[in-house]
Short mmCIF file of C-alpha atoms in Angstrom, two decimals:
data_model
loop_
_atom_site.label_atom_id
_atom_site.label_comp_id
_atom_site.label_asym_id
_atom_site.label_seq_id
_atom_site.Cartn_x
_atom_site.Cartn_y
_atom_site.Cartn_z
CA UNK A 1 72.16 155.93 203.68
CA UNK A 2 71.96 152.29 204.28
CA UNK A 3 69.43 150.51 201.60
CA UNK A 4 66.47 148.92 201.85
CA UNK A 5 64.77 146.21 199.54
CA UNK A 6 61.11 145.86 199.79
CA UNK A 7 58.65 143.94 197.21
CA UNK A 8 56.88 146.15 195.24
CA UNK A 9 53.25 144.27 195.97
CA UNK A 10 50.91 142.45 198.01
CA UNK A 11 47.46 141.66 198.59
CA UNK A 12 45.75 140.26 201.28
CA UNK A 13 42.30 139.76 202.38
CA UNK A 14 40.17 141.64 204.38
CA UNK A 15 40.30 140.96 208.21
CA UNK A 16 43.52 138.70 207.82
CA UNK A 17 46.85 139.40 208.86
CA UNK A 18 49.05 140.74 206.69
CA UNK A 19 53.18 140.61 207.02
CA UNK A 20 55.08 143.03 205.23
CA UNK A 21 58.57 141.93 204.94
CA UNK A 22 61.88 144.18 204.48
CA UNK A 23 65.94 143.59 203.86
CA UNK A 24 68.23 145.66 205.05
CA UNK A 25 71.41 143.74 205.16
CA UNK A 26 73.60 146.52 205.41
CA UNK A 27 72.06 147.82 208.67
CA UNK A 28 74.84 149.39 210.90
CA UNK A 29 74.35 148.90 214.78
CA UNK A 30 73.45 152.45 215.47
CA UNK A 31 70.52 152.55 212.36
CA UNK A 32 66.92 152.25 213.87
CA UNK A 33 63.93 150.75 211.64
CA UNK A 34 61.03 153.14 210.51
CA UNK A 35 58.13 152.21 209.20
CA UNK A 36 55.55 154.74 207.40
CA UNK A 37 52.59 154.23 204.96
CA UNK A 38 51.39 156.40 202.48
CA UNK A 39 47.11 156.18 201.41
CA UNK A 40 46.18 157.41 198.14
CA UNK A 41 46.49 161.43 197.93
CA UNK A 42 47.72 161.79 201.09
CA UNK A 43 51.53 162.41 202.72
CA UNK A 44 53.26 159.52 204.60
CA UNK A 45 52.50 158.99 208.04
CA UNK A 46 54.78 157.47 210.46
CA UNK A 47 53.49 153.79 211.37
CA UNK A 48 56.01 151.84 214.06
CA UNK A 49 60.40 152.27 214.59
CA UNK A 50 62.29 149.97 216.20
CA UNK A 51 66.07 148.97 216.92
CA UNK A 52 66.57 145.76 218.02
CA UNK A 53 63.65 144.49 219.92
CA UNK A 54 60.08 143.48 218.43
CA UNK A 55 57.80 146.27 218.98
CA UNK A 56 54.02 147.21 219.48
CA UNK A 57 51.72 149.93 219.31
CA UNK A 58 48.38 150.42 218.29
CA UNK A 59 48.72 150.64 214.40
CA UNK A 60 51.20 147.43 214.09
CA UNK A 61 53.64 145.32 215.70
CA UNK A 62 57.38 145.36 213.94
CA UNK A 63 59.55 142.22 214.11
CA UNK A 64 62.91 142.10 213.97
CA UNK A 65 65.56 139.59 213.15
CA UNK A 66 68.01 138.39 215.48
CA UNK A 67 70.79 139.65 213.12
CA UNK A 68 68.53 142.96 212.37
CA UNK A 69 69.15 142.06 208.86
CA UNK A 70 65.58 142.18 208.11
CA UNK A 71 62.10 143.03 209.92
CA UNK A 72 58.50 142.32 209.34
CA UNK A 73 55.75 145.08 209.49
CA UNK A 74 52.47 143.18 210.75
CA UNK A 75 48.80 144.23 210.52
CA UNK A 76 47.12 142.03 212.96
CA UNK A 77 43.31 142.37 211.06
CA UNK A 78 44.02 144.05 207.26
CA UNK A 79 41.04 146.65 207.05
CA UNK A 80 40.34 148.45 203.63
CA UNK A 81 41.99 151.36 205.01
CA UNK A 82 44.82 150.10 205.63
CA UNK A 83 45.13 149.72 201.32
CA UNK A 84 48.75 152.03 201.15
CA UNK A 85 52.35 152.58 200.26
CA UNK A 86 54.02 151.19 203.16
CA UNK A 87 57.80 152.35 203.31
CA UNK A 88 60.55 150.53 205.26
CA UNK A 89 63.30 153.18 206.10
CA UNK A 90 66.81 152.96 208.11
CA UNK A 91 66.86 156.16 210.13
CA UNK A 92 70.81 156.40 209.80
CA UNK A 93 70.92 160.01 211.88
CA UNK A 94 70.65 161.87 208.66
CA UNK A 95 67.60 164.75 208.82
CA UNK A 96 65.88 163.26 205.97
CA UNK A 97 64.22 160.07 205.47
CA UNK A 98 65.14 157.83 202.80
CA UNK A 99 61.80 156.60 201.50
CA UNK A 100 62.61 153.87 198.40
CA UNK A 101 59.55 152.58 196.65
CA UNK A 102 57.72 150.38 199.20
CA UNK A 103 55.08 147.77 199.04
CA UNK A 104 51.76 148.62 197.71
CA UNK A 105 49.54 146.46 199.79
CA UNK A 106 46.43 145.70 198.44
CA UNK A 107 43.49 144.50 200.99
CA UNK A 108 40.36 142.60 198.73
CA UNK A 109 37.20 142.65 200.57
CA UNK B 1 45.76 169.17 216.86
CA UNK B 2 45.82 170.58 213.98
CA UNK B 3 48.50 168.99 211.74
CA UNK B 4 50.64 170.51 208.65
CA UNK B 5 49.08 172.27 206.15
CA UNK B 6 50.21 173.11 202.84
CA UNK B 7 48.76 175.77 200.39
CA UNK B 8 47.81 175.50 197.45
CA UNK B 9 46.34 171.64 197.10
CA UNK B 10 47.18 172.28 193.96
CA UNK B 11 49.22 174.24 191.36
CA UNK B 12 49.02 174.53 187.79
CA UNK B 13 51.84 176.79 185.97
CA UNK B 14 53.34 177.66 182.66
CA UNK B 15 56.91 176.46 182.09
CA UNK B 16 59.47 179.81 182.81
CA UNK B 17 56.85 181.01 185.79
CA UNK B 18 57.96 181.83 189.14
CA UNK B 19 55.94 179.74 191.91
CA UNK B 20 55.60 179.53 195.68
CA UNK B 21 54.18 176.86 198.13
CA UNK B 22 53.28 177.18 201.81
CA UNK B 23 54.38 174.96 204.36
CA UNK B 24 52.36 175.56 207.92
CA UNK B 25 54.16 173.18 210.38
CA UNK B 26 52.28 171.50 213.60
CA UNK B 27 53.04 174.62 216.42
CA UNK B 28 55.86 173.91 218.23
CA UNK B 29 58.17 171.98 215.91
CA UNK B 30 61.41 173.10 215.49
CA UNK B 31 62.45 170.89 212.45
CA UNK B 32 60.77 171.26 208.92
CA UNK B 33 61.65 169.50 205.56
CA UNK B 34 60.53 169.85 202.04
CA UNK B 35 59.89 166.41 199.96
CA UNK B 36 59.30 165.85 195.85
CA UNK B 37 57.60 163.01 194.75
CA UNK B 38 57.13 161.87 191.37
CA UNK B 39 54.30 159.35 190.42
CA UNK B 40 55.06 156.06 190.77
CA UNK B 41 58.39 157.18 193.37
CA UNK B 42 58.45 157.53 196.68
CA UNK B 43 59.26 161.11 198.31
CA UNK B 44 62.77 162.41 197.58
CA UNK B 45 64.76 165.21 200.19
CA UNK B 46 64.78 168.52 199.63
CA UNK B 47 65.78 170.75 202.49
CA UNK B 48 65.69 170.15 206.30
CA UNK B 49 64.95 173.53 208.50
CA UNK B 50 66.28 173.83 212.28
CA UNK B 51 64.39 176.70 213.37
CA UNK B 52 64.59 179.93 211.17
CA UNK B 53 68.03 178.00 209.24
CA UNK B 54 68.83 175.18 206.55
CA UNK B 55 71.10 172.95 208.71
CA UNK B 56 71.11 170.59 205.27
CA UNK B 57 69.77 171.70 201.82
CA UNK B 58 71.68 169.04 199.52
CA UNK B 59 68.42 167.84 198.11
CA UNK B 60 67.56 170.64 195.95
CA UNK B 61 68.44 169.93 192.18
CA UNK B 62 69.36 173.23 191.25
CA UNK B 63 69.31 177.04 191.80
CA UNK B 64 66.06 177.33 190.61
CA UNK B 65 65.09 176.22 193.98
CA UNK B 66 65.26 178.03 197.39
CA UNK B 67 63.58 177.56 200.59
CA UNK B 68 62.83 180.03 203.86
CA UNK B 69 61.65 179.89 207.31
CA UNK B 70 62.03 183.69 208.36
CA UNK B 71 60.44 183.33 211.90
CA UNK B 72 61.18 179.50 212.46
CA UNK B 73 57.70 178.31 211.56
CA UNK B 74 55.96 178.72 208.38
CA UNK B 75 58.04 177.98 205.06
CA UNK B 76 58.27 178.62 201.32
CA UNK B 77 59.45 176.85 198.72
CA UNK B 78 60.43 178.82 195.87
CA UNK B 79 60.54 177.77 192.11
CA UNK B 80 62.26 179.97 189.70
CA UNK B 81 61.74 179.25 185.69
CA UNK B 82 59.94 176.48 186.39
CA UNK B 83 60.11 173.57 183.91
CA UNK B 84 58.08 170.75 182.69
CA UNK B 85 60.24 168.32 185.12
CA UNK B 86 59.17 170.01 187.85
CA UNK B 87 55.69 168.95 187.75
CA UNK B 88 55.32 166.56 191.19
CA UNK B 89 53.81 166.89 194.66
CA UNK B 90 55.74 168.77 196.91
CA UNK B 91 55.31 167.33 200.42
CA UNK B 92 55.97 169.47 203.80
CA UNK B 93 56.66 167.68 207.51
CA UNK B 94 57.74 169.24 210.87
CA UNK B 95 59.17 167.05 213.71
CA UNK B 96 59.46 168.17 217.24
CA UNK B 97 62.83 167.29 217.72
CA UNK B 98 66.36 167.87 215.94
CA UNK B 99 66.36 166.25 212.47
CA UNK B 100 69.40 164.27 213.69
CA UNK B 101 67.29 162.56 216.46
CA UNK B 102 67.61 158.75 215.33
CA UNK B 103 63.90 158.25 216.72
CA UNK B 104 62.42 161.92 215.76
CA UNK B 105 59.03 161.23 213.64
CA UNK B 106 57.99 163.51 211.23
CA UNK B 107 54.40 164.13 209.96
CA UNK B 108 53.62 165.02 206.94
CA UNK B 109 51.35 167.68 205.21
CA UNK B 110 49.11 166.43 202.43
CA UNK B 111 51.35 167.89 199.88
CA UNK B 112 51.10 170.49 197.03
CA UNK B 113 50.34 169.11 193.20
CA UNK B 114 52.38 171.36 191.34
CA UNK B 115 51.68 171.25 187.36
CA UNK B 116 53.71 172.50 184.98
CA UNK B 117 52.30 173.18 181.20
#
């Protein structure tokens, strides 16, 4: 499975947008972007997936770079429950997701 | 809708038991896989169920572990001789499509704590 490299932290203030970033420079043409978050105690849940064009739904909005090299995960308003594990994955085909670490975001009040 | 379940929330054993989890997917999903995740790790593969089969089960560390899906919808994960490095939450999600679909979402149960003493 193709790699991801996430930071392991953030923060960012309540009601502010937050922009999760994501590398994935080994991204083959056919690999789509999935995001998911996990909140304390609880099992992932899928957030946003993309392949080459920016995307929106109701949870986020996904950006991705020209060269699809890297993407952004964007929460337009950070709320406190939006505090989570968010994992960037490249959906290669394979049955299983590849989860990594993620980025523990962090929203202060 | 009612979403995955999982039974028991939580499991505490004694290292050399025997131990089984539950895994109720969302009705109507063909595709089921079994997660581990350790604290401070994000989930790890198991086994991935396509209907009442495992069409991949190279995720399970050992032969202490085995999985079913008689009738192609609830599952059980089964821990022989359990040891202390077993100890993790054990994390269930159905999808409606084929495991290989590229944009097939899964969702996840809230998981099982397993303990073991």
């Amino acid at each position: 499975d193709a790699k991801t490299t996430q930071p392991n932290s953030m923060e960012s203030n309540e009601e502010e947008p937050v922009h999760l970033p994501c590398n994935h420079s080994t991204i083959s043409g056919t690999d789509y972007i999935h995001w998911y978050r996990q909140l304390p105690s609880q099992g992932p849940e899928y957030v946003i997936h993309g392949l080459t064009s920016n995307v929106n739904n109701r949870m986020a909005s996904l950006a991705i770079a020209e060269d699809r090299k890297s993407s952004t995960l964007i929460l337009h308003r950070a709320t406190l429950r939006d505090a989570a594990v968010y994992y960037c994955i490249l959906k290669t085909g394979a049955n299983n997701l590849f989860f990594g670490t993620g980025t523990r975001l962090t929203v202060i009040p | 809708g009612a979403g995955v379940s999982q039974t028991p929330s939580n499991k505490v054993t004694e290292k050399g038991k025997y131990v089984e989890l539950r895994c109720d997917p969302i009705s109507g999903h063909t595709a089921l896989y079994w997660y581990r995740q350790s604290l401070g790790q994000g989930p790890e593969f198991l086994i991935y169920f396509q209907g009442t089969g495992a069409a991949d089960d190279s995720g399970l560390p050992n032969d202490r572990f085995f999985a079913v899906r008689p009738e192609g919808s609830v599952s059980t994960l089964k821990i022989q001789r359990t040891e202390r490095g077993d100890s993790a939450v054990y994390l269930c999600a159905s999808s409606l499509k084929s495991g290989g679909q590229w944009t097939d979402t899964q969702y996840f149960g809230p998981g099982t704590r397993l303990t073991v003493l």
